[in-house]
Structures are given as C-alpha cells and as structure tokens.
mmCIF file of C-alpha atoms in Angstrom:
data_model
loop_
_atom_site.group_PDB
_atom_site.id
_atom_site.type_symbol
_atom_site.label_atom_id
_atom_site.label_comp_id
_atom_site.label_asym_id
_atom_site.label_seq_id
_atom_site.Cartn_x
_atom_site.Cartn_y
_atom_site.Cartn_z
ATOM 1 C CA UNK J 146 84.448 -44.279 0.463
ATOM 2 C CA UNK J 147 81.063 -42.540 -1.086
ATOM 3 C CA UNK J 148 83.378 -41.495 -4.353
ATOM 4 C CA UNK J 149 85.248 -45.204 -4.043
ATOM 5 C CA UNK J 150 81.652 -46.525 -4.603
ATOM 6 C CA UNK J 151 80.540 -44.531 -6.951
ATOM 7 C CA UNK J 152 83.887 -45.500 -9.461
ATOM 8 C CA UNK J 153 83.401 -49.102 -8.581
ATOM 9 C CA UNK J 154 79.722 -48.865 -9.868
ATOM 10 C CA UNK J 155 81.141 -47.030 -13.021
ATOM 11 C CA UNK J 156 83.533 -49.808 -13.332
ATOM 12 C CA UNK J 157 81.044 -52.475 -13.414
ATOM 13 C CA UNK J 158 77.439 -52.393 -14.498
ATOM 14 C CA UNK J 159 76.659 -48.686 -13.688
ATOM 15 C CA UNK J 160 74.332 -49.319 -10.944
ATOM 16 C CA UNK J 161 72.216 -46.511 -9.356
ATOM 17 C CA UNK J 162 73.966 -45.687 -6.256
ATOM 18 C CA UNK J 163 72.800 -43.083 -3.481
ATOM 19 C CA UNK J 164 75.491 -41.272 -1.592
ATOM 20 C CA UNK J 165 75.126 -39.454 2.056
ATOM 21 C CA UNK J 166 78.583 -37.819 2.301
ATOM 22 C CA UNK J 167 78.380 -35.413 5.368
ATOM 23 C CA UNK J 168 78.683 -31.962 4.895
ATOM 24 C CA UNK J 169 80.045 -28.735 7.058
ATOM 25 C CA UNK J 170 76.932 -27.203 7.435
ATOM 26 C CA UNK J 171 76.566 -23.240 7.958
ATOM 27 C CA UNK J 172 74.558 -21.608 10.831
ATOM 28 C CA UNK J 173 73.935 -18.343 10.221
ATOM 29 C CA UNK J 174 73.054 -15.458 12.686
ATOM 30 C CA UNK J 175 71.921 -12.342 11.334
ATOM 31 C CA UNK J 176 71.825 -9.175 13.126
ATOM 32 C CA UNK J 177 68.110 -9.174 12.606
ATOM 33 C CA UNK J 178 67.795 -12.151 14.693
ATOM 34 C CA UNK J 179 65.879 -11.147 17.785
ATOM 35 C CA UNK J 180 66.216 -14.205 19.873
ATOM 36 C CA UNK J 181 70.214 -14.960 20.210
ATOM 37 C CA UNK J 182 69.711 -17.383 23.606
ATOM 38 C CA UNK J 183 67.350 -19.891 21.646
ATOM 39 C CA UNK J 184 69.723 -19.735 18.629
ATOM 40 C CA UNK J 185 72.886 -20.183 20.780
ATOM 41 C CA UNK J 186 70.809 -23.491 22.538
ATOM 42 C CA UNK J 187 69.807 -24.902 19.295
ATOM 43 C CA UNK J 188 73.273 -24.762 17.670
ATOM 44 C CA UNK J 189 74.787 -26.191 20.646
ATOM 45 C CA UNK J 190 72.586 -28.717 20.755
ATOM 46 C CA UNK J 191 73.218 -29.813 17.306
ATOM 47 C CA UNK J 192 76.986 -29.326 16.824
ATOM 48 C CA UNK J 193 77.278 -30.897 20.434
ATOM 49 C CA UNK J 194 75.078 -34.151 20.653
ATOM 50 C CA UNK J 195 76.200 -37.545 19.778
ATOM 51 C CA UNK J 196 79.454 -36.161 20.496
ATOM 52 C CA UNK J 197 79.516 -33.988 17.667
ATOM 53 C CA UNK J 198 79.465 -36.964 15.045
ATOM 54 C CA UNK J 199 76.207 -36.017 13.054
ATOM 55 C CA UNK J 200 76.433 -35.753 9.497
ATOM 56 C CA UNK J 201 74.516 -32.887 9.292
ATOM 57 C CA UNK J 202 75.837 -31.163 12.054
ATOM 58 C CA UNK J 203 75.675 -27.417 12.062
ATOM 59 C CA UNK J 204 79.878 -26.777 12.245
ATOM 60 C CA UNK J 205 80.372 -23.458 11.248
ATOM 61 C CA UNK J 206 79.053 -20.623 13.051
ATOM 62 C CA UNK J 207 78.875 -17.714 10.495
ATOM 63 C CA UNK J 208 77.426 -14.659 12.757
ATOM 64 C CA UNK J 209 77.314 -10.909 12.094
ATOM 65 C CA UNK J 210 80.114 -9.290 14.034
ATOM 66 C CA UNK J 211 78.005 -6.601 15.856
ATOM 67 C CA UNK J 212 76.455 -9.801 17.953
ATOM 68 C CA UNK J 213 79.122 -12.201 18.144
ATOM 69 C CA UNK J 214 80.726 -11.543 21.142
ATOM 70 C CA UNK J 215 77.276 -11.517 23.186
ATOM 71 C CA UNK J 216 76.451 -14.700 20.996
ATOM 72 C CA UNK J 217 79.569 -16.625 22.276
ATOM 73 C CA UNK J 218 79.087 -15.730 25.756
ATOM 74 C CA UNK J 219 75.672 -17.517 25.755
ATOM 75 C CA UNK J 220 76.740 -20.267 23.332
ATOM 76 C CA UNK J 221 80.059 -21.075 26.115
ATOM 77 C CA UNK J 222 77.283 -21.614 28.759
ATOM 78 C CA UNK J 223 75.137 -23.686 26.883
ATOM 79 C CA UNK J 224 78.398 -25.859 25.689
ATOM 80 C CA UNK J 225 78.765 -27.159 29.301
ATOM 81 C CA UNK J 226 75.678 -28.839 29.175
ATOM 82 C CA UNK J 227 77.416 -31.118 26.520
ATOM 83 C CA UNK J 228 80.534 -31.964 28.454
ATOM 84 C CA UNK J 229 81.052 -35.821 28.186
ATOM 85 C CA UNK J 230 79.473 -38.013 31.178
ATOM 86 C CA UNK J 231 78.784 -42.012 31.496
ATOM 87 C CA UNK J 232 77.621 -43.193 28.190
ATOM 88 C CA UNK J 233 76.035 -46.344 29.716
ATOM 89 C CA UNK J 234 73.816 -43.660 32.126
ATOM 90 C CA UNK J 235 70.683 -43.161 30.310
ATOM 91 C CA UNK J 236 70.530 -39.264 32.513
ATOM 92 C CA UNK J 237 73.878 -38.303 29.774
ATOM 93 C CA UNK J 238 73.378 -36.110 27.042
ATOM 94 C CA UNK J 239 76.942 -37.057 25.646
ATOM 95 C CA UNK J 240 79.073 -40.082 25.854
ATOM 96 C CA UNK J 241 82.243 -41.082 24.155
ATOM 97 C CA UNK J 242 83.541 -40.441 20.543
ATOM 98 C CA UNK J 243 83.207 -43.750 18.354
ATOM 99 C CA UNK J 244 86.893 -45.150 18.779
ATOM 100 C CA UNK J 245 90.419 -44.294 19.467
ATOM 101 C CA UNK J 246 91.587 -43.690 16.070
ATOM 102 C CA UNK J 247 88.770 -40.960 15.675
ATOM 103 C CA UNK J 248 89.308 -39.288 18.695
ATOM 104 C CA UNK J 249 92.696 -38.902 17.361
ATOM 105 C CA UNK J 250 91.282 -37.743 14.140
ATOM 106 C CA UNK J 251 89.507 -35.117 16.234
ATOM 107 C CA UNK J 252 92.565 -33.964 18.040
ATOM 108 C CA UNK J 253 94.508 -33.363 15.329
ATOM 109 C CA UNK J 254 92.367 -31.192 13.849
ATOM 110 C CA UNK J 255 92.231 -28.968 17.209
ATOM 111 C CA UNK J 256 95.905 -29.179 16.963
ATOM 112 C CA UNK J 257 95.772 -27.799 13.558
ATOM 113 C CA UNK J 258 93.044 -24.944 14.925
ATOM 114 C CA UNK J 259 95.764 -24.055 17.437
ATOM 115 C CA UNK J 260 98.459 -23.601 14.966
ATOM 116 C CA UNK J 261 96.377 -22.026 12.545
ATOM 117 C CA UNK J 262 96.023 -18.554 15.468
ATOM 118 C CA UNK J 263 92.277 -19.534 15.985
ATOM 119 C CA UNK J 264 90.895 -18.272 19.176
ATOM 120 C CA UNK J 265 89.674 -21.254 21.735
ATOM 121 C CA UNK J 266 86.830 -19.731 23.201
ATOM 122 C CA UNK J 267 85.886 -23.023 24.936
ATOM 123 C CA UNK J 268 87.813 -26.411 25.412
ATOM 124 C CA UNK J 269 88.258 -28.773 28.438
ATOM 125 C CA UNK J 270 91.181 -31.708 28.448
ATOM 126 C CA UNK J 271 91.196 -35.006 30.201
ATOM 127 C CA UNK J 272 87.887 -35.797 30.412
ATOM 128 C CA UNK J 273 87.303 -39.331 31.697
ATOM 129 C CA UNK J 274 83.786 -40.168 33.452
ATOM 130 C CA UNK J 275 84.489 -44.004 32.896
ATOM 131 C CA UNK J 276 87.604 -45.618 32.329
ATOM 132 C CA UNK J 277 88.088 -47.294 28.688
ATOM 133 C CA UNK J 278 86.061 -44.453 27.277
ATOM 134 C CA UNK J 279 87.395 -42.098 24.393
ATOM 135 C CA UNK J 280 86.505 -38.301 25.148
ATOM 136 C CA UNK J 281 86.504 -34.894 24.113
ATOM 137 C CA UNK J 282 84.315 -31.987 25.251
ATOM 138 C CA UNK J 283 82.859 -29.490 23.192
ATOM 139 C CA UNK J 284 85.641 -27.046 21.361
ATOM 140 C CA UNK J 285 85.113 -24.078 20.420
ATOM 141 C CA UNK J 286 87.371 -22.021 18.137
ATOM 142 C CA UNK J 287 86.753 -18.122 17.170
ATOM 143 C CA UNK J 288 88.378 -16.071 14.445
ATOM 144 C CA UNK J 289 88.861 -18.677 11.969
ATOM 145 C CA UNK J 290 89.975 -18.184 8.635
ATOM 146 C CA UNK J 291 87.018 -19.461 6.298
ATOM 147 C CA UNK J 292 89.705 -21.474 3.882
ATOM 148 C CA UNK J 293 91.433 -22.950 6.781
ATOM 149 C CA UNK J 294 91.241 -26.579 7.455
ATOM 150 C CA UNK J 295 89.404 -26.778 10.237
ATOM 151 C CA UNK J 296 86.482 -24.230 8.738
ATOM 152 C CA UNK J 297 86.674 -26.640 5.143
ATOM 153 C CA UNK J 298 87.354 -30.091 6.120
ATOM 154 C CA UNK J 299 84.565 -32.362 8.217
ATOM 155 C CA UNK J 300 85.753 -33.060 11.932
ATOM 156 C CA UNK J 301 82.844 -35.241 12.568
ATOM 157 C CA UNK J 302 83.228 -34.454 16.325
ATOM 158 C CA UNK J 303 82.353 -31.781 18.953
ATOM 159 C CA UNK J 304 84.180 -28.483 17.188
ATOM 160 C CA UNK J 305 82.771 -25.652 16.307
ATOM 161 C CA UNK J 306 84.565 -22.828 14.165
ATOM 162 C CA UNK J 307 82.743 -19.465 14.185
ATOM 163 C CA UNK J 308 83.364 -16.878 11.300
ATOM 164 C CA UNK J 309 82.500 -13.126 11.888
ATOM 165 C CA UNK J 310 81.109 -11.290 9.010
ATOM 166 C CA UNK J 311 80.181 -7.413 8.597
ATOM 167 C CA UNK J 312 77.015 -8.547 6.233
ATOM 168 C CA UNK J 313 74.707 -11.113 5.074
ATOM 169 C CA UNK J 314 75.665 -10.917 1.631
ATOM 170 C CA UNK J 315 79.523 -11.731 3.011
ATOM 171 C CA UNK J 316 77.753 -14.920 5.262
ATOM 172 C CA UNK J 317 76.280 -15.879 2.070
ATOM 173 C CA UNK J 318 79.579 -15.957 0.322
ATOM 174 C CA UNK J 319 81.263 -17.711 3.416
ATOM 175 C CA UNK J 320 78.608 -19.989 3.744
ATOM 176 C CA UNK J 321 78.945 -21.316 0.140
ATOM 177 C CA UNK J 322 82.732 -21.330 0.051
ATOM 178 C CA UNK J 323 82.216 -25.054 0.732
ATOM 179 C CA UNK J 324 82.636 -28.331 -1.370
ATOM 180 C CA UNK J 325 79.908 -29.526 1.123
ATOM 181 C CA UNK J 326 76.029 -28.634 0.708
ATOM 182 C CA UNK J 327 73.878 -30.995 2.743
ATOM 183 C CA UNK J 328 72.347 -28.653 5.160
ATOM 184 C CA UNK J 329 72.411 -24.833 6.505
ATOM 185 C CA UNK J 330 70.346 -22.252 8.865
ATOM 186 C CA UNK J 331 69.581 -18.694 8.840
ATOM 187 C CA UNK J 332 68.282 -16.910 11.948
ATOM 188 C CA UNK J 333 66.568 -13.659 11.682
ATOM 189 C CA UNK J 334 63.636 -11.700 12.110
ATOM 190 C CA UNK J 335 63.592 -10.469 8.849
ATOM 191 C CA UNK J 336 61.253 -12.609 6.229
ATOM 192 C CA UNK J 337 62.820 -11.152 3.082
ATOM 193 C CA UNK J 338 66.260 -11.655 4.404
ATOM 194 C CA UNK J 339 65.197 -15.201 5.019
ATOM 195 C CA UNK J 340 63.427 -15.988 2.203
ATOM 196 C CA UNK J 341 66.587 -14.630 -0.059
ATOM 197 C CA UNK J 342 69.367 -16.362 1.998
ATOM 198 C CA UNK J 343 67.165 -19.288 1.786
ATOM 199 C CA UNK J 344 67.226 -19.244 -2.200
ATOM 200 C CA UNK J 345 71.017 -18.331 -2.186
ATOM 201 C CA UNK J 346 72.581 -21.528 -0.254
ATOM 202 C CA UNK J 347 73.812 -23.894 -2.163
ATOM 203 C CA UNK J 348 72.656 -26.303 0.112
ATOM 204 C CA UNK J 349 70.014 -29.381 0.275
ATOM 205 C CA UNK J 350 68.086 -28.477 3.425
ATOM 206 C CA UNK J 351 68.020 -25.348 4.883
ATOM 207 C CA UNK J 352 66.257 -24.349 8.425
ATOM 208 C CA UNK J 353 65.021 -21.078 8.951
ATOM 209 C CA UNK J 354 64.950 -20.367 12.974
ATOM 210 C CA UNK J 355 65.582 -23.588 13.915
ATOM 211 C CA UNK J 356 67.842 -26.492 12.956
ATOM 212 C CA UNK J 357 67.754 -30.392 13.061
ATOM 213 C CA UNK J 358 63.955 -30.275 12.149
ATOM 214 C CA UNK J 359 62.976 -33.792 10.321
ATOM 215 C CA UNK J 360 59.872 -35.676 9.093
ATOM 216 C CA UNK J 361 60.048 -38.773 6.659
ATOM 217 C CA UNK J 362 57.462 -36.954 4.836
ATOM 218 C CA UNK J 363 60.089 -34.524 3.440
ATOM 219 C CA UNK J 364 63.497 -35.399 1.525
ATOM 220 C CA UNK J 365 66.928 -35.551 3.512
ATOM 221 C CA UNK J 366 70.133 -35.348 1.288
ATOM 222 C CA UNK J 367 72.777 -33.084 0.241
ATOM 223 C CA UNK J 368 74.493 -31.372 -2.996
ATOM 224 C CA UNK J 369 77.977 -30.843 -3.906
ATOM 225 C CA UNK J 370 80.329 -33.370 -2.614
ATOM 226 C CA UNK J 371 77.688 -34.073 0.254
ATOM 227 C CA UNK J 372 75.999 -36.752 -2.170
ATOM 228 C CA UNK J 373 73.697 -38.021 -4.281
ATOM 229 C CA UNK J 374 69.650 -38.506 -4.113
ATOM 230 C CA UNK J 375 67.272 -38.393 -1.538
ATOM 231 C CA UNK J 376 66.722 -40.071 1.576
ATOM 232 C CA UNK J 377 62.937 -40.384 3.032
ATOM 233 C CA UNK J 378 59.648 -38.815 1.493
ATOM 234 C CA UNK J 379 58.701 -39.849 -1.719
ATOM 235 C CA UNK J 380 61.528 -39.106 -3.303
ATOM 236 C CA UNK J 381 63.427 -41.776 -1.807
ATOM 237 C CA UNK J 382 61.718 -44.118 -4.230
ATOM 238 C CA UNK J 383 63.654 -42.708 -7.095
ATOM 239 C CA UNK J 384 66.608 -44.394 -5.765
ATOM 240 C CA UNK J 385 65.395 -47.423 -5.931
ATOM 241 C CA UNK J 386 63.332 -47.546 -8.881
ATOM 242 C CA UNK J 387 63.771 -46.638 -12.626
ATOM 243 C CA UNK J 388 61.423 -44.706 -14.954
ATOM 244 C CA UNK J 389 60.425 -46.317 -18.396
ATOM 245 C CA UNK J 390 58.775 -44.313 -21.387
ATOM 246 C CA UNK J 391 56.327 -46.107 -23.693
ATOM 247 C CA UNK J 392 54.803 -45.101 -26.475
ATOM 248 C CA UNK J 393 51.662 -47.189 -28.251
ATOM 249 C CA UNK J 394 50.460 -46.344 -31.618
ATOM 250 C CA UNK J 395 46.912 -46.601 -31.207
ATOM 251 C CA UNK J 396 45.663 -46.865 -34.539
ATOM 252 C CA UNK J 397 47.678 -49.841 -35.390
ATOM 253 C CA UNK J 398 45.584 -51.787 -32.477
#
C-alpha cells in the first residue's frame, strides 16, 4: 500500500509523502550479554504483546549459538505470559488478532515454517477464551533459514524466528539481510561491541540492551523498504514543510 501511495504521488502532483511500512526487526543477543533473563523478558514482551501486531516488533532473534539453548528455555517461559485471554478484560495482556483474514495469513506463515523444517519451540492451538474472536498463541521457530519466507517477510503476528550464529560479524550480516530497516536491538555488556554493531546495523532505530524505548523528542522511522521520513521529534516537521532559499543583493537596496 505504501508503494502504491508513492506511485500515486508521482502520477499526480508529486506531493511529499511520509511512509511507515513496517519491518522485520532483528534482536541480536551476543555471547557477551550477561543478563539473558532480562533480554528474554524484553523480547517476549515486544514480539508478543498486542498479538504481535506491531510495526517495529523484534520478529528475528539472532543469537550466539553458545547461549541459544539456555536463552530459549527462558523465552518459552516468558511467552506463556502472552497466551490470548479475554480481550474485553482489563487484566488481559493480549487478546484477539484484528480479523479472520489476518489470522489466516498468520497461520499460512506458520504452515510455511513447518514445511521449511524449522523446529517449533513453542506453540499452542485451539485458543479461544471468548467466542467470536480470532486468537493465536505465541509461536517460536528455531533453526530457521535466514533466507526463508518466515525470516524475510513481515508476518504481523505473534511469530518469532530464531537464528543461531557463530560470531557477531555473522549476526550483523544476517540482520542486514532484509529489505526492511525499521528497528533493531543489540544485547551485550561489551561497550565497544555495542557501539560497532549499532553503527553497522542498517536500521532507523537501534536499542542497546533494551527494546521499545520511545519518546516524542526522538525521531521514529526506518530505512530501505520500511519507509520514508520520520515521525516524532523536530524532524517530523520536515514531513509537513518545505525549505525555501532566498538570496538578497544588499548592494541594490
């Protein structure tokens, strides 16, 4: 839809457009991360809350193989907090996905993941806390091919893909192997590593040992096919204004 709007703009009067077109954001966990429990909590919340229907959701976990198994045990426990419940209850963390059509789309991606031989770490079926809603519990795929559809395409649902790596250089390469570039995260206690990875990631937003931090003073927006322009901050005014240059020959006045 964003690409169509951009095309229509060019076909009409070339009006300026701002586009926020989603992403496939990487969540990188280095072997130098000392608090993997905290990292698992933050990841589970940001990929599974709102039923995974978040443009900047960290839907790709890229993690050092030496800590992957231990991390996944913690992550599965955390995912239990986001099993769909009554969407009309204020006590519920998550509820129904937006429509029957979207549920079918998410389920089709889950089927693709199964066909690709990726290993399901967490999944529950037949979740229906209240009749009439469309519900999907968190799904975690391990041993995912970085080039597969579930690792490359935005699912917009509670589906996480896990990719193990041997070193941080490989993690950066896989993270940047995407047409999207909205957000990213690097978890490490090595300050130099955090700095170097943040510079190398091709995204509009990078979180270090955090995710989902936000403020109206800070710009929000991506690169590549995640969109054009920035929301929030003083930079948002650029989307609604035009620069003008005026030259004055003072000698003539």
